[in-house]
Every structure is written in C-alpha cells, then in structure tokens.
Backbone as ProteinMPNN parsed JSONL, in Angstrom:
{"seq_chain_A": "MSGSLERLASGQRINSGADSPEGLIFSEALRAQIAGVQQALQNSEFSLSLVQTAEGALA", "coords_chain_A": {"N_chain_A": [[-111.662, 188.727, 126.05], [-111.603, 190.823, 124.685], [-109.638, 189.884, 121.905], [-111.265, 187.495, 121.095], [-113.1, 188.42, 120.824], [-112.371, 189.75, 118.397], [-111.236, 187.26, 117.106], [-114.109, 186.35, 116.326], [-114.513, 188.115, 114.369], [-112.804, 188.631, 111.828], [-113.646, 186.007, 111.388], [-110.781, 183.836, 111.57], [-108.611, 182.128, 113.145], [-106.636, 182.71, 113.738], [-104.87, 185.495, 114.314], [-102.433, 187.419, 114.141], [-99.583, 187.446, 115.014], [-98.855, 187.329, 117.998], [-101.074, 186.229, 118.9], [-99.988, 183.03, 118.121], [-97.479, 182.123, 117.71], [-95.797, 180.301, 115.945], [-97.986, 178.512, 114.984], [-98.868, 180.949, 113.036], [-95.959, 180.934, 112.07], [-96.191, 178.03, 111.131], [-98.562, 178.037, 109.091], [-97.172, 180.601, 107.05], [-95.957, 178.799, 105.626], [-97.442, 177.376, 104.86], [-98.613, 178.71, 103.118], [-97.199, 179.915, 102.023], [-95.934, 177.461, 100.061], [-98.344, 176.742, 98.508], [-98.663, 178.837, 96.567], [-96.492, 178.436, 95.291], [-97.243, 175.634, 93.83], [-99.348, 176.974, 93.09], [-98.254, 177.921, 90.914], [-96.482, 176.951, 89.326], [-98.402, 175.535, 88.774], [-99.675, 177.292, 86.715], [-97.075, 177.138, 85.141], [-97.418, 174.518, 83.618], [-99.732, 174.364, 82.43], [-98.881, 176.988, 80.516], [-96.794, 175.865, 78.999], [-98.582, 173.532, 77.986], [-99.791, 174.71, 76.684], [-98.438, 176.045, 74.792], [-96.89, 173.373, 73.577], [-99.359, 172.766, 72.477], [-98.908, 174.451, 69.91], [-97.607, 174.325, 68.255], [-97.717, 171.69, 67.788], [-99.892, 172.269, 66.332], [-98.443, 173.839, 64.322], [-97.105, 172.387, 62.754], [-98.633, 170.929, 61.907]], "CA_chain_A": [[-112.888, 188.737, 125.774], [-111.666, 191.231, 122.705], [-109.279, 188.558, 121.175], [-112.263, 186.237, 121.286], [-114.404, 189.168, 118.916], [-111.424, 190.058, 117.232], [-111.524, 186.185, 115.84], [-115.434, 185.978, 115.683], [-115.252, 189.289, 113.49], [-112.494, 188.218, 111.188], [-113.513, 184.53, 111.013], [-109.842, 183.632, 111.343], [-108.103, 181.549, 114.179], [-104.867, 182.996, 113.257], [-105.462, 187.268, 113.189], [-101.869, 188.213, 114.722], [-98.524, 186.47, 115.625], [-99.42, 187.156, 119.495], [-101.922, 184.84, 118.688], [-100.242, 181.766, 117.772], [-96.275, 182.347, 116.778], [-96.111, 178.559, 115.848], [-99.439, 178.621, 113.922], [-98.668, 181.893, 112.307], [-94.754, 180.451, 110.931], [-96.995, 177.0, 110.021], [-99.289, 179.173, 108.054], [-97.047, 181.235, 106.361], [-94.952, 178.508, 105.052], [-98.39, 176.946, 103.656], [-98.765, 180.034, 101.843], [-95.153, 180.272, 100.061], [-96.053, 176.041, 99.478], [-99.452, 177.014, 98.03], [-98.035, 179.462, 95.927], [-95.106, 177.613, 94.417], [-98.098, 174.795, 93.33], [-99.829, 177.732, 91.848], [-97.051, 178.772, 89.625], [-95.986, 174.997, 88.48], [-99.712, 174.957, 87.537], [-99.745, 178.529, 85.678], [-96.485, 177.3, 83.752], [-97.803, 173.419, 82.932], [-100.534, 175.214, 80.965], [-98.341, 177.654, 79.527], [-96.139, 174.181, 78.39], [-99.502, 172.903, 77.179], [-100.509, 175.664, 75.368], [-97.024, 176.627, 73.681], [-97.164, 173.08, 72.734], [-100.413, 172.543, 71.293], [-99.209, 175.536, 69.429], [-96.012, 174.166, 67.463], [-98.399, 170.78, 67.064], [-101.355, 173.471, 64.95], [-98.083, 174.161, 63.377], [-96.615, 170.607, 61.99], [-100.29, 169.206, 61.677]], "C_chain_A": [[-112.199, 189.327, 124.271], [-110.822, 190.767, 122.159], [-110.509, 187.405, 120.927], [-113.095, 187.036, 120.249], [-113.546, 189.62, 117.769], [-111.872, 188.107, 116.298], [-112.623, 185.878, 115.393], [-115.497, 186.642, 114.921], [-114.301, 188.831, 112.142], [-112.601, 186.67, 110.176], [-112.465, 183.606, 111.225], [-109.383, 182.918, 112.292], [-107.055, 182.467, 114.588], [-105.43, 184.963, 113.592], [-103.876, 188.164, 113.574], [-100.503, 187.292, 114.683], [-98.524, 186.63, 117.014], [-99.713, 185.94, 119.716], [-101.75, 183.415, 119.315], [-99.015, 182.023, 116.859], [-95.928, 181.023, 115.642], [-96.574, 178.493, 114.939], [-98.922, 179.499, 112.842], [-97.59, 181.226, 111.55], [-95.315, 179.428, 109.824], [-97.973, 177.83, 109.133], [-98.879, 180.085, 107.189], [-96.111, 180.018, 105.304], [-96.131, 176.978, 104.003], [-98.348, 177.746, 102.769], [-98.55, 179.961, 101.148], [-96.047, 178.635, 99.705], [-97.347, 176.412, 98.39], [-99.03, 178.137, 97.043], [-97.123, 179.349, 95.428], [-95.953, 176.197, 93.089], [-99.127, 175.605, 92.408], [-99.76, 178.61, 90.466], [-96.907, 177.479, 89.378], [-97.094, 175.176, 87.702], [-99.519, 176.266, 86.337], [-98.684, 178.099, 84.099], [-96.721, 175.74, 83.096], [-98.452, 173.543, 81.623], [-100.322, 175.998, 80.345], [-97.653, 176.336, 78.348], [-97.371, 174.552, 77.246], [-99.77, 173.621, 76.42], [-99.673, 175.98, 74.497], [-97.076, 175.268, 73.207], [-97.912, 172.258, 71.693], [-99.808, 173.408, 70.028], [-98.222, 175.428, 67.911], [-96.795, 172.698, 66.831], [-99.024, 171.207, 65.613], [-100.597, 173.13, 63.792], [-97.761, 173.147, 62.152], [-97.855, 170.326, 61.27], [-100.577, 169.706, 59.707]], "O_chain_A": [[-112.174, 188.753, 123.183], [-110.981, 191.378, 121.102], [-110.142, 186.338, 120.436], [-113.614, 186.615, 119.215], [-113.857, 189.809, 116.593], [-112.541, 187.884, 115.289], [-112.693, 185.261, 114.33], [-116.465, 186.387, 114.204], [-115.034, 188.608, 111.178], [-112.125, 186.295, 109.105], [-112.841, 182.436, 111.146], [-110.448, 183.019, 112.901], [-106.78, 182.835, 115.73], [-106.369, 185.462, 112.972], [-103.887, 189.382, 113.401], [-100.69, 186.208, 114.129], [-97.931, 185.631, 117.421], [-99.184, 184.99, 120.293], [-102.383, 182.78, 120.159], [-99.133, 182.145, 115.64], [-95.897, 181.245, 114.432], [-95.927, 178.405, 113.896], [-98.545, 178.982, 111.79], [-97.911, 180.841, 110.425], [-95.243, 179.47, 108.596], [-97.316, 178.205, 108.161], [-99.731, 180.587, 106.456], [-95.629, 180.44, 104.253], [-95.875, 176.158, 103.121], [-98.033, 177.463, 101.613], [-98.981, 179.906, 99.996], [-96.971, 178.823, 98.914], [-97.0, 176.248, 97.22], [-99.956, 177.762, 96.324], [-96.704, 180.392, 94.926], [-95.52, 175.891, 91.978], [-99.631, 175.196, 91.362], [-100.384, 179.298, 89.658], [-98.052, 177.093, 89.144], [-97.13, 175.093, 86.474], [-99.229, 176.014, 85.167], [-98.889, 178.317, 82.906], [-96.212, 175.623, 81.981], [-98.184, 173.204, 80.471], [-101.128, 176.239, 79.446], [-98.025, 176.063, 77.207], [-97.375, 175.284, 76.256], [-100.044, 173.225, 75.287], [-100.07, 176.223, 73.358], [-97.381, 175.4, 72.021], [-97.602, 171.554, 70.731], [-100.28, 173.018, 68.96], [-98.166, 176.152, 66.916], [-96.635, 172.44, 65.638], [-98.859, 170.831, 64.452], [-101.006, 172.589, 62.765], [-98.107, 173.185, 60.971], [-98.016, 169.636, 60.263], [-101.396, 169.089, 59.027]]}, "name": "protein", "num_of_chains": 1, "seq": "MSGSLERLASGQRINSGADSPEGLIFSEALRAQIAGVQQALQNSEFSLSLVQTAEGALA"}
C-alpha cells in the first residue's frame, strides 16, 4: 500500500531500484542517451554560431 501511495505522490512509475531494477537500468540508459543528444545539439549550435561569425568577417 505504501508503495502505491509513494508512486501516486511522486508521479513516477519507478521511485527506486527496488521497484523495478530492469526499468531503472533502462531509464538511466535513456537518460544518458538524452544527455548525449542534448550535448550534441549544443555543440552544433556553437559550431553554427562560429561559422556565422567567420562568414560575417569574410563579407
């Protein structure tokens, strides 16, 4: 009963590794992948800004 209340209160299906070890592993792998994609997006935005600055200097 307390596990159900904890899930309801948090809004999460997995609150700890004891709830679903395989779900937690999958969730953490997905979280790491999302962080990598976000970093790649930031890197490409920085690169675009750098190219635009260089282009402006050449014009």
